[in-house]
XYZ file of C-alpha atoms in Angstrom:
552
model
C -20.762 -16.771 -34.980
C -18.066 -19.754 -35.886
C -19.556 -22.045 -33.011
C -21.378 -25.045 -34.149
C -24.617 -24.184 -32.745
C -27.270 -26.782 -31.131
C -24.443 -29.351 -29.923
C -24.491 -31.015 -26.351
C -21.352 -31.214 -24.224
C -21.367 -33.462 -21.748
C -20.420 -31.795 -17.903
C -20.083 -33.048 -14.532
C -21.606 -31.536 -11.691
C -19.741 -29.989 -9.498
C -19.030 -27.561 -6.449
C -17.415 -24.621 -8.800
C -20.045 -25.042 -11.669
C -23.173 -26.222 -9.437
C -24.850 -22.399 -8.933
C -24.210 -21.813 -12.769
C -26.489 -24.265 -14.259
C -29.287 -24.138 -11.286
C -29.326 -20.740 -12.371
C -29.953 -21.669 -16.261
C -32.833 -24.158 -15.934
C -30.829 -27.794 -15.166
C -31.911 -30.167 -12.833
C -29.003 -31.089 -9.590
C -28.562 -35.235 -9.449
C -25.197 -34.532 -7.248
C -21.551 -34.153 -7.662
C -20.106 -36.037 -10.008
C -23.216 -36.751 -11.824
C -22.954 -36.577 -15.456
C -25.499 -34.612 -17.712
C -25.663 -32.770 -21.396
C -25.510 -29.086 -21.838
C -26.020 -26.579 -24.744
C -22.937 -24.850 -26.110
C -24.390 -21.638 -25.331
C -25.128 -22.118 -21.438
C -21.286 -23.334 -21.029
C -19.019 -21.341 -18.609
C -16.778 -19.538 -20.649
C -13.564 -20.179 -18.627
C -14.243 -24.063 -18.860
C -11.721 -26.437 -20.548
C -14.544 -28.540 -22.154
C -13.882 -29.028 -26.071
C -17.153 -27.806 -28.338
C -16.666 -27.720 -32.370
C -16.211 -24.807 -34.526
C -16.334 -23.878 -37.887
C -13.101 -22.169 -38.876
C -13.635 -18.058 -39.868
C -12.055 -18.662 -43.414
C -13.738 -17.949 -45.876
C -11.716 -20.447 -48.159
C -11.649 -23.229 -45.490
C -14.415 -23.309 -43.216
C -13.157 -26.814 -41.793
C -14.580 -27.957 -38.700
C -12.006 -28.220 -35.645
C -12.190 -28.809 -31.811
C -10.890 -25.898 -29.693
C -11.761 -25.276 -25.904
C -14.807 -23.051 -24.833
C -12.024 -20.932 -22.974
C -9.845 -20.204 -26.110
C -12.805 -19.785 -27.882
C -14.013 -16.817 -26.059
C -10.719 -15.361 -25.683
C -10.082 -14.888 -29.586
C -13.738 -13.704 -29.889
C -12.925 -10.887 -27.627
C -9.660 -9.632 -28.694
C -10.972 -10.128 -32.373
C -9.244 -11.870 -33.803
C -11.740 -14.621 -35.075
C -11.736 -18.371 -34.651
C -9.631 -19.838 -37.406
C -8.529 -23.479 -37.345
C -4.385 -24.528 -36.704
C -3.343 -23.986 -40.324
C -5.356 -20.922 -41.006
C -4.383 -19.652 -38.104
C -0.321 -20.334 -38.345
C -0.825 -18.425 -42.057
C -2.318 -15.741 -40.264
C 0.514 -15.207 -37.607
C 3.164 -15.327 -40.110
C 0.966 -12.550 -42.220
C 0.949 -10.944 -39.338
C 4.567 -11.060 -38.942
C 5.530 -10.512 -42.459
C 3.711 -7.111 -42.307
C 5.324 -6.264 -39.122
C 8.864 -6.902 -40.287
C 8.002 -5.327 -43.733
C 7.047 -2.067 -41.620
C 10.318 -1.759 -40.139
C 12.630 0.760 -41.500
C 16.297 -0.812 -40.880
C 19.237 1.091 -40.990
C 21.404 -1.801 -42.610
C 24.474 -0.549 -42.818
C 24.467 0.966 -38.785
C 22.911 -2.329 -37.461
C 25.546 -4.378 -39.785
C 28.426 -2.104 -38.072
C 27.115 -2.597 -34.443
C 27.694 -6.120 -35.171
C 31.418 -5.695 -36.533
C 31.751 -3.332 -33.414
C 30.487 -6.048 -31.261
C 27.416 -4.101 -29.695
C 25.373 -6.962 -30.782
C 25.276 -10.614 -30.954
C 23.818 -11.716 -33.879
C 21.572 -9.582 -36.739
C 18.145 -9.277 -35.821
C 15.294 -11.337 -37.202
C 13.790 -10.085 -40.422
C 16.998 -8.443 -41.136
C 17.327 -10.162 -44.404
C 13.889 -10.852 -45.651
C 13.362 -7.833 -47.179
C 16.738 -6.847 -47.976
C 17.789 -6.033 -51.753
C 20.833 -7.335 -53.464
C 22.681 -3.630 -53.879
C 22.568 -3.477 -49.731
C 23.926 -7.137 -49.385
C 26.642 -6.493 -51.665
C 27.345 -3.270 -49.509
C 27.458 -5.350 -46.179
C 29.887 -8.042 -47.688
C 32.247 -4.956 -48.431
C 31.818 -3.913 -45.392
C 32.217 -7.465 -44.343
C 35.708 -7.818 -46.286
C 37.039 -4.347 -45.071
C 36.891 -5.510 -41.130
C 38.132 -9.188 -42.316
C 41.404 -6.984 -44.046
C 41.908 -5.134 -41.294
C 41.792 -7.691 -38.626
C 43.828 -9.654 -40.580
C 41.960 -12.639 -41.147
C 42.544 -12.511 -44.487
C 44.783 -10.956 -46.812
C 43.890 -7.967 -49.929
C 46.342 -9.717 -52.314
C 44.296 -13.422 -51.903
C 41.266 -12.231 -52.840
C 38.587 -13.379 -53.676
C 39.473 -17.019 -53.468
C 40.257 -16.804 -49.885
C 36.661 -15.497 -49.107
C 35.322 -19.143 -48.634
C 31.377 -19.756 -47.711
C 32.424 -21.365 -44.622
C 34.968 -18.526 -43.594
C 31.675 -15.731 -44.066
C 29.254 -17.845 -42.762
C 31.691 -17.788 -39.437
C 31.469 -13.992 -39.051
C 27.952 -14.100 -38.903
C 26.747 -13.504 -43.052
C 25.422 -17.142 -43.437
C 21.477 -15.958 -44.060
C 22.593 -13.109 -46.256
C 24.761 -15.336 -48.605
C 22.092 -18.036 -48.215
C 19.508 -15.832 -49.654
C 21.945 -14.301 -52.350
C 24.524 -17.015 -52.933
C 27.972 -16.188 -52.336
C 28.993 -16.235 -56.059
C 26.481 -14.027 -56.812
C 27.528 -11.532 -54.798
C 31.387 -11.516 -55.085
C 31.058 -11.506 -58.973
C 28.797 -7.721 -58.052
C 31.210 -6.681 -55.875
C 34.667 -7.160 -58.031
C 32.280 -6.569 -60.919
C 34.190 -9.656 -63.106
C 33.344 -12.596 -64.355
C 34.612 -14.997 -62.003
C 34.252 -18.511 -62.235
C 32.726 -19.995 -59.198
C 35.626 -22.165 -58.517
C 37.987 -19.056 -58.700
C 36.185 -17.049 -55.890
C 35.967 -20.370 -53.762
C 34.609 -24.269 -53.389
C 31.473 -24.136 -55.904
C 27.981 -24.043 -54.210
C 26.465 -27.719 -53.085
C 25.082 -29.220 -56.071
C 26.973 -27.147 -58.864
C 28.704 -30.125 -60.575
C 25.509 -31.508 -61.128
C 24.712 -29.931 -63.901
C 26.620 -31.068 -66.952
C 26.984 -27.764 -68.602
C 28.881 -26.476 -65.282
C 30.862 -29.811 -65.835
C 32.098 -29.127 -69.490
C 32.188 -25.167 -68.919
C 35.021 -25.972 -66.188
C 36.695 -28.507 -68.260
C 37.142 -26.145 -71.239
C 38.304 -23.640 -68.873
C 40.804 -26.071 -67.094
C 42.343 -27.185 -69.811
C 42.832 -23.590 -71.549
C 44.752 -22.638 -68.298
C 46.905 -25.621 -68.228
C 47.329 -24.362 -72.253
C 48.477 -21.081 -71.099
C 50.649 -22.385 -68.323
C 52.424 -24.427 -70.922
C 52.016 -27.212 -68.667
C 50.002 -28.957 -71.622
C 51.409 -27.973 -75.155
C 47.440 -29.327 -76.764
C 44.286 -30.990 -75.805
C 45.729 -33.602 -78.477
C 49.092 -34.106 -76.272
C 48.167 -34.829 -72.764
C 51.181 -35.871 -70.737
C 50.487 -38.357 -67.897
C 50.760 -36.019 -65.078
C 48.811 -35.451 -61.874
C 45.845 -33.309 -63.320
C 44.364 -33.272 -59.989
C 47.506 -31.184 -58.543
C 46.029 -28.914 -60.501
C 42.336 -29.106 -59.891
C 43.409 -28.299 -56.223
C 45.333 -25.887 -57.026
C 42.246 -24.233 -59.103
C 39.570 -25.034 -56.530
C 38.348 -27.838 -58.453
C 38.817 -30.898 -56.593
C 35.404 -31.526 -56.059
C 34.246 -31.629 -59.568
C 36.170 -35.070 -59.648
C 34.183 -36.520 -57.283
C 31.418 -37.010 -59.724
C 33.928 -39.156 -61.504
C 35.181 -41.393 -58.870
C 37.950 -39.365 -58.672
C 39.262 -40.002 -61.932
C 40.443 -37.757 -64.304
C 40.336 -40.106 -67.540
C 36.417 -40.650 -66.886
C 36.271 -36.975 -66.416
C 37.750 -36.110 -69.915
C 35.691 -39.696 -71.526
C 32.459 -37.644 -70.650
C 33.305 -34.383 -71.878
C 35.076 -35.111 -74.658
C 34.001 -38.489 -75.578
C 35.822 -40.398 -77.726
C 38.379 -38.295 -78.022
C 41.423 -40.320 -75.655
C 42.073 -44.033 -74.687
C 42.322 -45.417 -70.980
C 46.333 -45.769 -71.194
C 46.532 -41.760 -72.369
C 46.687 -41.263 -68.695
C 48.108 -42.418 -65.169
C 46.710 -46.353 -65.043
C 47.806 -48.650 -62.315
C 50.966 -50.651 -61.939
C 49.013 -53.595 -63.067
C 47.848 -52.032 -66.256
C 50.045 -53.009 -68.248
C 50.471 -56.780 -67.149
C 47.086 -57.304 -68.585
C 47.289 -58.924 -72.062
C 43.631 -57.656 -73.213
C 44.907 -54.348 -72.091
C 47.986 -54.682 -74.433
C 46.455 -56.215 -77.158
C 43.826 -53.612 -77.228
C 46.630 -50.656 -77.242
C 48.542 -52.535 -80.120
C 45.528 -53.177 -82.428
C 44.369 -49.709 -81.818
C 47.774 -48.470 -83.029
C 47.889 -50.837 -85.839
C 44.313 -49.031 -86.988
C 45.826 -45.517 -86.249
C 48.263 -45.661 -88.210
C 46.553 -47.208 -91.104
C 43.946 -44.412 -90.849
C 47.076 -41.754 -90.794
C 48.032 -43.060 -93.858
C 51.473 -44.271 -92.530
C 51.032 -47.918 -93.703
C 48.084 -49.129 -96.496
C 48.893 -53.091 -95.589
C 50.545 -55.051 -92.434
C 53.531 -55.421 -95.173
C 54.381 -52.174 -94.697
C 54.923 -52.289 -91.056
C 58.444 -52.829 -91.087
C 59.591 -49.420 -93.101
C 56.971 -47.606 -90.945
C 57.013 -48.968 -87.488
C 59.882 -47.234 -85.134
C 60.152 -46.137 -81.501
C 59.381 -42.849 -82.281
C 55.955 -43.541 -84.392
C 55.303 -45.458 -80.919
C 55.644 -42.429 -79.296
C 54.067 -40.143 -81.710
C 51.076 -41.652 -80.375
C 51.862 -41.602 -76.864
C 52.731 -45.346 -76.605
C 56.399 -45.673 -75.431
C 56.019 -46.837 -71.848
C 54.220 -50.049 -73.483
C 57.491 -50.585 -75.843
C 59.598 -49.814 -72.624
C 57.526 -51.553 -70.390
C 56.439 -54.911 -72.177
C 59.039 -55.213 -75.378
C 62.480 -53.783 -74.022
C 61.624 -50.713 -76.068
C 61.468 -52.482 -79.271
C 59.130 -51.919 -81.817
C 60.385 -55.301 -83.264
C 59.060 -56.990 -80.389
C 56.016 -55.669 -79.990
C 54.984 -56.071 -83.679
C 56.356 -59.867 -83.027
C 53.920 -60.350 -80.330
C 50.815 -59.274 -82.573
C 51.837 -60.987 -86.065
C 54.428 -63.922 -84.462
C 56.843 -64.618 -87.109
C 55.745 -62.805 -89.644
C 58.993 -60.888 -89.627
C 62.909 -60.602 -88.745
C 64.143 -58.327 -86.830
C 66.569 -56.820 -88.968
C 63.645 -55.939 -91.743
C 62.937 -53.198 -89.398
C 65.392 -50.029 -89.129
C 67.159 -51.236 -86.179
C 68.483 -53.685 -84.606
C 69.636 -53.852 -80.647
C 73.642 -53.214 -80.162
C 75.388 -56.110 -80.529
C 73.029 -58.359 -82.036
C 75.441 -59.059 -84.589
C 77.602 -60.026 -81.929
C 75.563 -63.171 -81.937
C 76.907 -66.103 -84.276
C 73.030 -67.771 -84.278
C 71.622 -63.773 -85.600
C 74.617 -63.856 -88.165
C 73.986 -67.242 -89.517
C 70.101 -66.506 -89.734
C 70.521 -63.173 -91.586
C 72.685 -64.385 -94.041
C 70.777 -67.652 -94.644
C 67.810 -66.188 -94.816
C 69.046 -63.616 -97.221
C 70.461 -66.146 -100.230
C 67.283 -68.259 -99.448
C 64.951 -65.507 -99.933
C 67.210 -64.450 -103.125
C 65.785 -67.994 -104.190
C 62.249 -67.825 -103.481
C 62.203 -64.154 -104.852
C 63.709 -65.783 -108.251
C 66.688 -63.811 -107.933
C 68.948 -66.581 -107.980
C 68.159 -70.377 -108.348
C 71.076 -71.519 -106.505
C 74.253 -70.283 -104.523
C 76.475 -70.591 -107.438
C 74.341 -68.059 -109.436
C 75.728 -65.557 -106.695
C 78.474 -65.477 -109.295
C 76.367 -63.111 -111.459
C 75.674 -60.574 -108.447
C 77.076 -57.903 -106.306
C 76.291 -59.603 -102.691
C 76.785 -56.412 -100.840
C 73.689 -54.648 -102.845
C 71.268 -57.893 -102.427
C 72.217 -57.548 -98.375
C 71.512 -53.616 -98.281
C 67.811 -54.692 -100.092
C 67.527 -56.500 -97.237
C 67.907 -54.013 -94.884
C 70.879 -55.599 -93.519
C 73.411 -52.901 -94.033
C 74.750 -52.865 -90.134
C 75.878 -55.811 -90.913
C 78.169 -54.646 -93.680
C 79.069 -52.558 -91.994
C 80.309 -54.916 -88.515
C 81.381 -57.540 -91.543
C 83.617 -58.610 -94.103
C 80.347 -60.345 -95.696
C 82.676 -62.642 -97.808
C 84.453 -63.932 -95.404
C 81.077 -64.561 -93.154
C 80.119 -66.477 -96.636
C 82.998 -68.906 -96.472
C 82.620 -69.386 -92.712
C 78.581 -70.226 -92.830
C 78.632 -72.150 -96.616
C 82.374 -73.588 -96.121
C 83.515 -75.514 -99.602
C 80.536 -74.251 -101.383
C 82.228 -70.669 -100.868
C 84.505 -71.471 -103.478
C 81.690 -71.470 -106.215
C 80.942 -67.679 -105.246
C 82.120 -65.793 -107.734
C 84.564 -63.341 -106.064
C 84.626 -60.652 -109.089
C 84.131 -57.276 -106.241
C 87.570 -58.946 -104.754
C 89.930 -59.045 -108.192
C 92.344 -56.543 -107.644
C 92.112 -53.983 -110.279
C 95.943 -53.600 -110.511
C 97.532 -57.208 -111.025
C 94.259 -59.608 -111.542
C 95.123 -60.943 -107.751
C 91.841 -62.809 -106.137
C 91.317 -61.369 -102.728
C 89.063 -62.617 -99.950
C 86.975 -59.894 -100.011
C 86.270 -56.338 -101.512
C 87.728 -54.940 -98.568
C 90.989 -56.612 -99.187
C 91.125 -55.911 -102.563
C 90.518 -51.849 -101.601
C 93.965 -52.143 -99.586
C 96.173 -54.920 -101.786
C 95.288 -51.981 -104.598
C 96.309 -48.827 -102.398
C 99.424 -51.194 -101.456
C 100.533 -52.267 -105.022
C 99.776 -49.008 -106.393
C 102.748 -47.304 -104.199
C 105.269 -50.236 -103.580
C 106.734 -53.358 -104.271
C 104.426 -55.839 -102.328
C 104.373 -59.283 -102.504
C 101.332 -61.434 -101.409
C 102.528 -64.571 -100.023
C 101.140 -68.257 -100.808
C 98.930 -69.925 -98.600
C 101.563 -72.510 -98.714
C 104.237 -70.404 -97.539
C 106.153 -71.368 -94.111
C 108.389 -69.080 -93.457
C 106.718 -67.709 -89.953
C 106.500 -70.024 -87.813
C 105.385 -69.612 -83.994
C 107.463 -72.149 -82.234
C 105.355 -71.501 -78.618
C 102.075 -71.983 -80.362
C 103.222 -74.611 -83.431
C 101.428 -72.067 -85.640
C 102.494 -71.300 -89.289
C 101.495 -67.702 -90.143
C 100.940 -66.658 -93.495
C 101.337 -62.631 -93.853
C 98.298 -60.622 -95.950
C 101.403 -58.715 -97.593
C 105.199 -57.946 -97.220
C 105.941 -54.358 -98.553
C 109.488 -54.078 -99.684
C 110.424 -56.752 -97.892
C 110.444 -54.767 -94.941
C 106.962 -54.463 -93.575
C 104.684 -57.075 -92.836
C 100.811 -55.847 -93.270
C 97.628 -57.817 -91.798
C 93.995 -56.800 -92.264
C 92.190 -58.684 -89.652
C 88.667 -58.393 -91.369
C 86.196 -60.221 -89.185
C 87.876 -58.196 -85.617
C 85.051 -57.754 -82.732
C 86.087 -57.012 -79.790
C 82.634 -57.246 -78.088
C 81.125 -60.611 -79.606
C 81.035 -63.299 -77.325
C 80.519 -66.269 -80.271
C 83.106 -68.849 -79.671
C 84.550 -68.719 -83.195
C 84.682 -64.866 -82.568
C 86.394 -65.144 -79.948
C 88.986 -67.903 -81.342
C 90.200 -65.672 -83.976
C 90.452 -62.939 -82.054
C 92.577 -64.887 -79.543
C 94.794 -66.059 -82.838
C 94.897 -62.244 -83.766
C 96.538 -61.400 -80.697
C 99.135 -64.203 -81.197
C 99.844 -63.113 -84.946
C 100.150 -59.510 -83.477
C 102.932 -60.492 -80.788
C 104.539 -62.606 -82.916
C 104.934 -60.578 -86.168
C 105.568 -57.916 -83.961
C 108.363 -59.245 -82.898
C 110.254 -60.421 -85.734
C 113.677 -58.006 -85.942
C 113.752 -57.946 -89.420
C 110.378 -56.650 -90.315
C 108.198 -53.718 -89.373
C 104.477 -54.353 -89.077
C 101.597 -52.857 -89.427
C 97.909 -54.422 -88.646
C 94.847 -52.699 -90.187
C 91.772 -53.557 -88.727
C 87.827 -53.075 -90.625
C 87.633 -49.436 -88.427
C 90.854 -48.548 -90.769
C 89.312 -49.403 -93.629
C 85.981 -47.559 -93.432
C 87.769 -43.854 -92.094
C 89.976 -44.327 -95.288
C 93.902 -45.575 -95.628
C 95.626 -43.014 -95.790
C 96.762 -42.347 -92.764
C 97.799 -46.383 -92.941
C 100.228 -45.475 -96.092
C 101.365 -42.338 -94.265
C 102.724 -45.153 -91.148
C 103.927 -47.174 -94.269
C 105.771 -44.423 -96.307
C 107.833 -43.983 -92.773
C 108.659 -47.654 -92.017
C 109.614 -48.331 -95.756
C 111.816 -45.489 -95.904
């Protein structure tokens, strides 16, 4: 007996209980009066609450119930249990009942697919095994294909959890997991994201994140979207993550592919290796970080041993090799010199680097700076003690040594020296501009080449600078031809000609050249040939052939 004995319960006299309690010896005191009754004397159908002890041997706790409920349980033989134990017993009873059911799983599921039942019966999935679940999934897929909900060529990617839940498979999927079932069905090692969206919480596992990223990079290399992990182009990787059903991976990293890569490959990449916001290159700290990283890397990789090696090594291509071409374009006018000058102000001159910008030598200030820099540097290095010492060295070799070949290719250096140093240039030796044929002193090595070629071939007169035979009356100018051949052909060399220069002295030179050309061409008694630096560089054979025709 689970009822707690010897307990007294308060009851009030009423018409319906008067006879019952008088028969058991209780003294009647009037309707509505309360009196105490022994628990064993209570009416079996009364709703008076009594204390009972739980019949579960491991529980034994006290609880309250009504007299009516106590006897109902007693009569049907289910015992008297507390709420918690009664719930557990009910569940166990249900479990045993469901366990005893012998489901014909395929028949029931086919009934569902045919619409003969609206949902799976209660407990249908409870004792289902994985093999059965895979069979039912296969039936559902066949049904979806038959009804053109999905197409066979799109499998298994389009088999999302949402789709299968819509088609009444949520309890099966929740129990066995969609990824697991699909892998069993297709007998392959499909990645979870290949099948559909990954399950909730999948990316919370660091190993899943890393393995997925390795797989993703391999796929991009396989498709030749990227060449290697170490040469990632600045493209929208999110686009390809979406294509592979992996976009949810970035949610863990605030949608940043860079943060994902830093997590998977710590220390292997820089922020600027990936697409950055428009103002990233406006931040001086970012620029400084990129340039200092670049210098440290080329030193680490053996390109330079010290900063003095930078002009010989650092080029736009080298910046490109380290994925910093956009930095040059955005911040330094595509100039490696400007980048290095920013990092090390005034340490080098532009011409100390391999290339100068187009038209750089058309600027007179650049030309003057370079020439005086070479002369001053030669003095500081002890190569010469003063300007007059240039008598004993090859001036051209000095300029080549100091990476000024582009200047030499454009101008007659002796002429430029005479323009810059004026009368002081008369102290310069013209050893490289003295004719090997007749010893005539010329203004430049190029003039020497022309002079020697002409004098070996023709009867040549080189008029004195005091010659006043050729006067342009319109402009009141006397012109002294460089050479007169066989008293028939006037030859003039314009060593400083530069059509693109905006410098005033070059423009004046070009304007006078035009006047000379018009004047000499107008002479009746002479043929006229003008020679330019480009003619000398390409060789004089064509010029000499032209002179031959005119001399005949």
